[in-house]
XYZ file of N, CA and C in Angstrom:
447
model
N -75.311 21.449 -48.670
C -74.068 20.667 -48.779
C -73.002 21.702 -49.065
N -73.277 22.789 -49.820
C -72.218 23.940 -50.004
C -71.765 24.559 -48.869
N -72.818 24.721 -47.754
C -72.334 25.436 -46.773
C -71.649 24.393 -45.752
N -71.677 23.287 -45.703
C -71.000 22.270 -44.968
C -69.493 22.354 -45.668
N -69.242 22.150 -46.697
C -68.094 22.223 -47.512
C -67.480 23.429 -47.109
N -68.033 24.573 -47.311
C -67.428 25.973 -46.950
C -67.088 26.063 -45.638
N -67.917 25.597 -44.666
C -67.496 25.725 -43.059
C -66.324 24.792 -42.945
N -66.385 23.563 -43.550
C -65.141 22.777 -43.275
C -63.913 23.294 -43.896
N -64.027 23.896 -45.126
C -62.775 24.393 -45.644
C -62.165 25.476 -44.718
N -63.098 26.443 -44.174
C -62.742 27.618 -43.278
C -62.060 27.134 -41.899
N -62.769 26.073 -41.298
C -62.171 25.146 -40.132
C -60.942 24.805 -40.214
N -60.692 24.026 -41.525
C -59.394 23.318 -41.707
C -58.499 24.480 -42.037
N -58.766 25.651 -42.581
C -57.689 26.778 -42.896
C -57.270 27.294 -41.533
N -58.144 27.410 -40.528
C -57.966 27.994 -39.376
C -56.909 27.188 -38.454
N -57.200 25.846 -38.794
C -56.173 24.767 -37.974
C -54.773 24.683 -38.667
N -54.805 24.861 -39.960
C -53.442 24.666 -40.743
C -52.521 25.985 -40.427
N -53.196 27.161 -40.090
C -52.347 28.472 -39.895
C -52.550 28.848 -38.416
N -52.764 27.910 -37.623
C -52.917 28.375 -36.180
C -51.658 28.943 -35.729
N -51.458 29.809 -34.677
C -50.419 30.371 -34.150
C -49.643 29.489 -32.975
N -50.620 28.881 -32.434
C -50.137 27.962 -31.219
C -50.017 26.400 -31.519
N -48.858 25.987 -31.274
C -48.638 24.543 -31.596
C -48.265 23.875 -30.310
N -48.736 22.621 -30.244
C -48.439 21.775 -29.032
C -47.169 21.135 -29.382
N -46.166 21.329 -28.478
C -44.495 20.578 -28.703
C -44.638 19.588 -27.805
N -43.868 18.719 -27.993
C -43.494 17.633 -27.357
C -42.360 18.073 -26.271
N -42.834 17.706 -24.813
C -41.761 18.306 -23.740
C -41.096 16.805 -23.322
N -39.869 17.182 -22.971
C -39.183 16.113 -22.357
C -39.044 16.463 -20.736
N -39.249 15.379 -19.876
C -39.072 15.527 -18.632
C -37.731 16.040 -18.156
N -37.601 16.898 -17.134
C -36.505 17.207 -16.369
C -36.423 16.620 -15.185
N -35.259 15.779 -15.273
C -35.065 14.770 -13.917
C -33.862 15.599 -13.173
N -34.048 15.827 -11.818
C -33.014 16.274 -11.035
C -32.437 15.094 -10.391
N -31.289 14.894 -10.638
C -30.736 13.482 -10.084
C -30.031 13.916 -8.614
N -29.018 13.482 -8.239
C -28.416 13.762 -6.882
C -28.196 15.121 -6.636
N -28.070 15.579 -5.485
C -27.667 16.895 -5.141
C -26.760 16.850 -3.826
N -25.917 17.654 -3.921
C -24.807 17.903 -2.536
C -24.668 19.398 -2.463
N -25.111 19.908 -1.537
C -24.942 21.398 -1.230
C -25.750 22.182 -2.255
N -25.200 22.970 -3.024
C -25.754 23.567 -4.172
C -25.503 22.749 -5.401
N -24.675 21.717 -5.491
C -24.181 21.181 -6.663
C -25.185 20.051 -7.028
N -25.493 19.918 -8.304
C -26.690 18.843 -8.584
C -26.454 18.524 -9.956
N -26.951 17.396 -10.560
C -27.006 16.869 -11.817
C -28.432 16.775 -12.416
N -28.700 17.271 -13.456
C -29.911 17.473 -14.273
C -29.956 16.645 -15.327
N -30.867 15.815 -15.740
C -31.040 15.084 -16.958
C -32.311 15.520 -17.695
N -32.048 15.961 -19.100
C -33.238 16.287 -20.053
C -32.893 15.312 -20.986
N -33.807 14.331 -21.362
C -33.666 13.459 -22.420
C -32.319 12.810 -22.144
N -31.434 12.674 -23.211
C -30.121 11.888 -23.098
C -28.903 12.845 -22.706
N -29.295 14.166 -22.322
C -28.332 15.222 -21.985
C -28.161 15.348 -20.347
N -27.054 15.124 -19.821
C -26.801 15.405 -18.409
C -26.097 16.778 -18.304
N -26.606 17.552 -17.313
C -25.797 18.692 -17.064
C -25.462 18.623 -15.500
N -24.241 19.027 -15.305
C -23.653 19.018 -13.982
C -23.554 20.564 -13.673
N -24.261 20.931 -12.594
C -24.231 22.246 -11.884
C -23.250 22.127 -10.687
N -22.457 23.053 -10.727
C -21.514 23.071 -9.560
C -21.303 24.592 -9.014
N -20.904 24.671 -7.569
C -20.834 25.990 -7.182
C -19.127 26.354 -7.300
N -18.865 27.664 -7.883
C -17.688 27.840 -7.838
C -17.043 28.533 -6.712
N -15.706 28.260 -6.379
C -15.052 29.035 -5.319
C -13.994 29.960 -6.034
N -13.760 29.893 -7.374
C -12.622 30.636 -8.017
C -13.195 30.812 -9.231
N -13.273 31.941 -9.815
C -13.431 32.135 -11.434
C -12.930 33.301 -11.812
N -12.657 33.412 -13.126
C -11.985 34.447 -13.771
C -12.989 35.339 -14.432
N -14.159 34.992 -14.319
C -15.105 35.856 -15.001
C -15.645 37.086 -14.141
N -16.347 37.734 -14.768
C -16.726 39.120 -14.033
C -18.143 38.848 -13.505
N -18.862 37.701 -13.998
C -20.126 37.290 -13.593
C -20.268 37.044 -12.167
N -21.098 37.524 -11.319
C -21.190 37.410 -9.949
C -21.797 36.076 -9.614
N -22.441 35.257 -10.510
C -22.963 34.195 -10.145
C -21.926 32.982 -9.765
N -22.454 32.382 -8.516
C -21.575 31.079 -8.249
C -21.786 29.734 -8.760
N -22.853 29.738 -9.432
C -23.270 28.454 -10.055
C -23.113 28.326 -11.559
N -22.198 27.266 -11.960
C -21.723 26.999 -13.209
C -22.163 25.716 -13.769
N -21.866 25.294 -15.003
C -22.366 24.140 -15.494
C -21.517 23.648 -16.619
N -21.621 22.275 -16.758
C -21.044 21.694 -18.012
C -21.983 20.673 -18.419
N -22.251 20.401 -19.699
C -23.151 19.386 -20.114
C -22.422 18.378 -21.134
N -23.294 17.262 -21.226
C -22.601 16.180 -22.208
C -23.892 15.224 -22.393
N -23.824 14.687 -23.475
C -24.940 13.715 -23.978
C -24.392 12.210 -23.261
N -25.288 11.488 -22.954
C -25.133 10.168 -22.640
C -25.144 9.085 -23.941
N -24.053 9.254 -24.668
C -24.042 8.610 -25.991
C -23.550 7.143 -25.963
N -22.401 6.818 -25.121
C -21.767 5.574 -25.064
C -21.782 5.342 -23.359
N -22.812 5.538 -22.684
C -22.945 5.292 -21.302
C -22.044 6.232 -20.532
N -21.769 7.510 -21.207
C -20.894 8.522 -20.818
C -21.050 9.010 -19.233
N -22.238 8.868 -18.866
C -22.563 9.383 -17.459
C -22.145 8.410 -16.528
N -22.168 7.151 -16.687
C -21.510 6.017 -15.894
C -20.055 6.104 -15.955
N -19.444 6.393 -17.255
C -18.177 6.397 -17.388
C -17.649 7.556 -16.699
N -18.159 8.966 -16.613
C -17.682 9.914 -15.816
C -17.613 9.659 -14.460
N -18.550 8.935 -13.909
C -18.524 8.550 -12.483
C -17.421 7.608 -12.301
N -17.212 6.554 -13.050
C -16.053 5.815 -12.682
C -14.643 6.278 -12.945
N -14.633 7.330 -13.901
C -13.455 8.182 -13.994
C -13.038 8.911 -12.703
N -14.201 9.622 -12.188
C -13.924 10.426 -10.971
C -13.773 9.553 -9.821
N -14.312 8.360 -9.744
C -14.175 7.528 -8.690
C -12.904 6.830 -8.630
N -12.355 6.335 -9.815
C -10.981 5.720 -10.041
C -9.931 6.584 -9.632
N -10.095 7.982 -9.702
C -9.132 9.008 -9.394
C -8.801 8.929 -7.794
N -9.838 8.680 -7.005
C -9.643 8.606 -5.625
C -8.611 7.458 -5.275
N -8.691 6.444 -5.856
C -7.840 5.326 -5.460
C -6.677 5.293 -6.143
N -6.013 6.356 -7.190
C -4.842 6.271 -7.630
C -3.885 6.554 -6.684
N -2.700 6.105 -6.816
C -1.492 6.283 -5.976
C -0.460 6.813 -7.028
N 0.168 7.867 -6.884
C -0.119 9.225 -6.175
C -1.480 9.791 -6.743
N -2.190 10.583 -6.007
C -3.188 11.261 -6.708
C -2.806 12.205 -7.779
N -3.391 12.126 -8.855
C -3.054 12.813 -9.996
C -4.329 13.548 -10.782
N -4.003 14.468 -11.476
C -5.194 15.365 -12.102
C -5.542 14.629 -13.448
N -6.866 14.686 -13.640
C -7.231 13.945 -15.060
C -8.008 15.063 -15.921
N -7.277 15.008 -16.992
C -8.001 15.999 -18.049
C -9.023 15.389 -18.976
N -10.184 15.906 -19.223
C -11.147 15.317 -19.867
C -11.761 16.444 -21.079
N -12.151 16.058 -22.155
C -12.587 16.768 -23.031
C -14.185 16.404 -23.320
N -14.913 17.514 -23.224
C -16.255 17.354 -23.405
C -16.501 18.245 -24.758
N -17.794 18.100 -25.308
C -18.259 18.833 -26.538
C -17.855 20.309 -26.442
N -18.048 21.088 -25.372
C -17.947 22.309 -25.294
C -16.969 22.910 -24.136
N -16.326 21.862 -23.363
C -15.546 22.337 -22.215
C -14.340 21.193 -22.196
N -13.447 21.856 -21.609
C -12.192 21.034 -20.923
C -12.380 20.776 -19.557
N -12.327 19.749 -18.861
C -12.436 19.566 -17.441
C -11.161 18.823 -16.987
N -10.719 19.438 -15.768
C -9.580 18.852 -15.138
C -10.090 18.306 -13.707
N -10.092 16.972 -13.460
C -10.402 16.624 -12.279
C -9.232 16.787 -11.334
N -9.406 17.684 -10.367
C -8.010 18.080 -9.508
C -8.332 17.377 -8.126
N -7.379 16.413 -7.870
C -7.443 15.706 -6.608
C -6.562 16.047 -5.629
N -6.858 16.063 -4.402
C -5.846 16.649 -3.241
C -6.169 15.584 -2.099
N -4.987 15.201 -1.609
C -5.020 14.248 -0.530
C -5.022 14.826 0.699
N -5.312 14.263 1.814
C -5.322 14.709 3.034
C -4.667 13.762 4.015
N -4.198 14.125 5.143
C -3.512 13.331 6.140
C -4.395 12.189 6.695
N -5.696 12.528 6.820
C -6.655 11.475 7.127
C -7.192 10.678 5.998
N -6.965 9.267 6.106
C -7.254 8.294 5.076
C -8.774 8.595 4.689
N -8.904 8.362 3.333
C -10.277 8.383 2.819
C -10.768 9.838 2.859
N -10.003 10.864 2.958
C -10.450 12.233 2.931
C -10.192 12.838 1.701
N -9.513 12.246 0.723
C -9.228 12.931 -0.560
C -10.389 13.546 -1.082
N -10.057 14.668 -1.928
C -11.148 15.531 -2.424
C -10.853 15.700 -3.990
N -11.934 16.066 -4.725
C -11.757 16.240 -6.170
C -12.617 17.710 -6.334
N -11.924 18.282 -7.220
C -12.629 19.564 -7.702
C -12.638 19.580 -9.275
N -13.638 20.087 -9.924
C -14.000 20.295 -11.239
C -13.129 21.701 -11.572
N -12.366 21.622 -12.402
C -11.527 22.625 -12.941
C -11.992 22.981 -14.499
N -12.897 23.694 -14.774
C -13.677 23.904 -16.044
C -13.247 25.044 -16.933
N -12.820 24.618 -18.226
C -12.666 26.021 -19.233
C -13.506 25.738 -20.317
N -13.956 26.698 -20.789
C -14.788 26.464 -21.976
C -13.876 26.716 -23.250
N -14.356 25.685 -24.389
C -13.654 25.779 -25.523
C -14.131 27.101 -26.508
N -15.038 27.675 -25.988
C -15.413 28.797 -27.021
C -15.132 30.084 -26.521
N -14.811 30.364 -25.220
C -14.395 31.466 -24.688
C -12.852 31.399 -24.699
N -12.355 32.442 -23.870
C -10.738 32.624 -23.680
C -10.317 31.250 -23.002
N -9.415 30.568 -23.423
C -8.678 29.381 -22.881
C -8.158 29.664 -21.425
N -8.025 30.852 -21.182
C -7.430 31.163 -19.680
C -8.649 31.284 -18.772
N -9.837 31.365 -19.156
C -10.875 31.410 -18.279
C -11.125 30.113 -17.404
N -11.005 30.087 -16.132
C -11.313 28.805 -15.538
C -12.141 29.053 -14.362
N -12.919 27.960 -14.194
C -13.914 27.991 -12.879
C -13.389 26.730 -12.301
N -13.353 26.952 -10.890
C -12.896 25.852 -9.987
C -14.197 25.418 -9.172
N -14.709 24.348 -8.807
C -15.657 23.835 -8.000
C -15.315 23.782 -6.640
N -16.235 23.723 -5.782
C -15.724 23.449 -4.231
C -15.334 21.942 -4.305
N -14.356 21.741 -3.447
C -14.050 20.253 -2.922
C -15.113 19.146 -2.639
N -15.044 18.179 -3.306
C -15.929 17.092 -2.883
C -15.301 15.885 -2.603
N -15.822 15.045 -1.435
C -15.056 13.969 -1.132
C -15.854 12.982 -1.888
N -15.392 11.594 -1.685
C -15.712 10.372 -2.318
C -17.294 10.032 -2.157
N -17.932 10.323 -0.950
C -19.341 9.903 -0.602
C -20.019 11.100 -1.288
N -19.694 12.335 -1.380
C -20.504 13.349 -1.853
C -20.632 13.088 -3.439
N -19.457 12.428 -4.001
C -19.695 12.111 -5.549
C -20.522 11.125 -5.685
N -20.482 10.081 -4.840
C -21.594 9.084 -4.900
C -22.918 9.733 -4.770
N -23.244 10.457 -3.961
C -24.648 10.932 -3.894
C -25.073 11.762 -4.794
N -23.992 12.758 -5.341
C -24.196 13.602 -6.620
C -24.593 12.732 -7.813
N -24.022 11.580 -8.013
C -24.489 10.714 -9.260
C -25.431 9.631 -8.908
N -25.949 9.648 -7.660
C -26.991 8.698 -7.361
C -26.458 7.414 -7.255
N -25.279 7.066 -6.874
C -24.799 5.687 -6.878
C -24.844 5.191 -5.265
């Protein structure tokens, strides 16, 4: 009986001080994709990855991102804000504040109807406020595809 108790105590001590722990993983969902731009969802956090055409950074990578949590249906609200900007007359820029970034939705019109575009102009709150990244222009159909609508 003593041997069984000793073996059990040794077994439990190894388990309680193990170096390897199994952690809960949250699935990564890749939502819509347009060219190199895409939206990724991890739990309740959405990350928008976009290709820059203009950057003030020295970093040579053209892929940038901004993230937000879907607290009050923010994912659908962002989509509705972007789509609403396409129908505004005249087209105007919309400034949004996210937890870590400021984002300007820059709309440009075109001579051809329904060919207005939007670009994300993103600046970080943490870095120099003068640092901006500008996405490639996206038309209304591309935004719908990106948000899977």
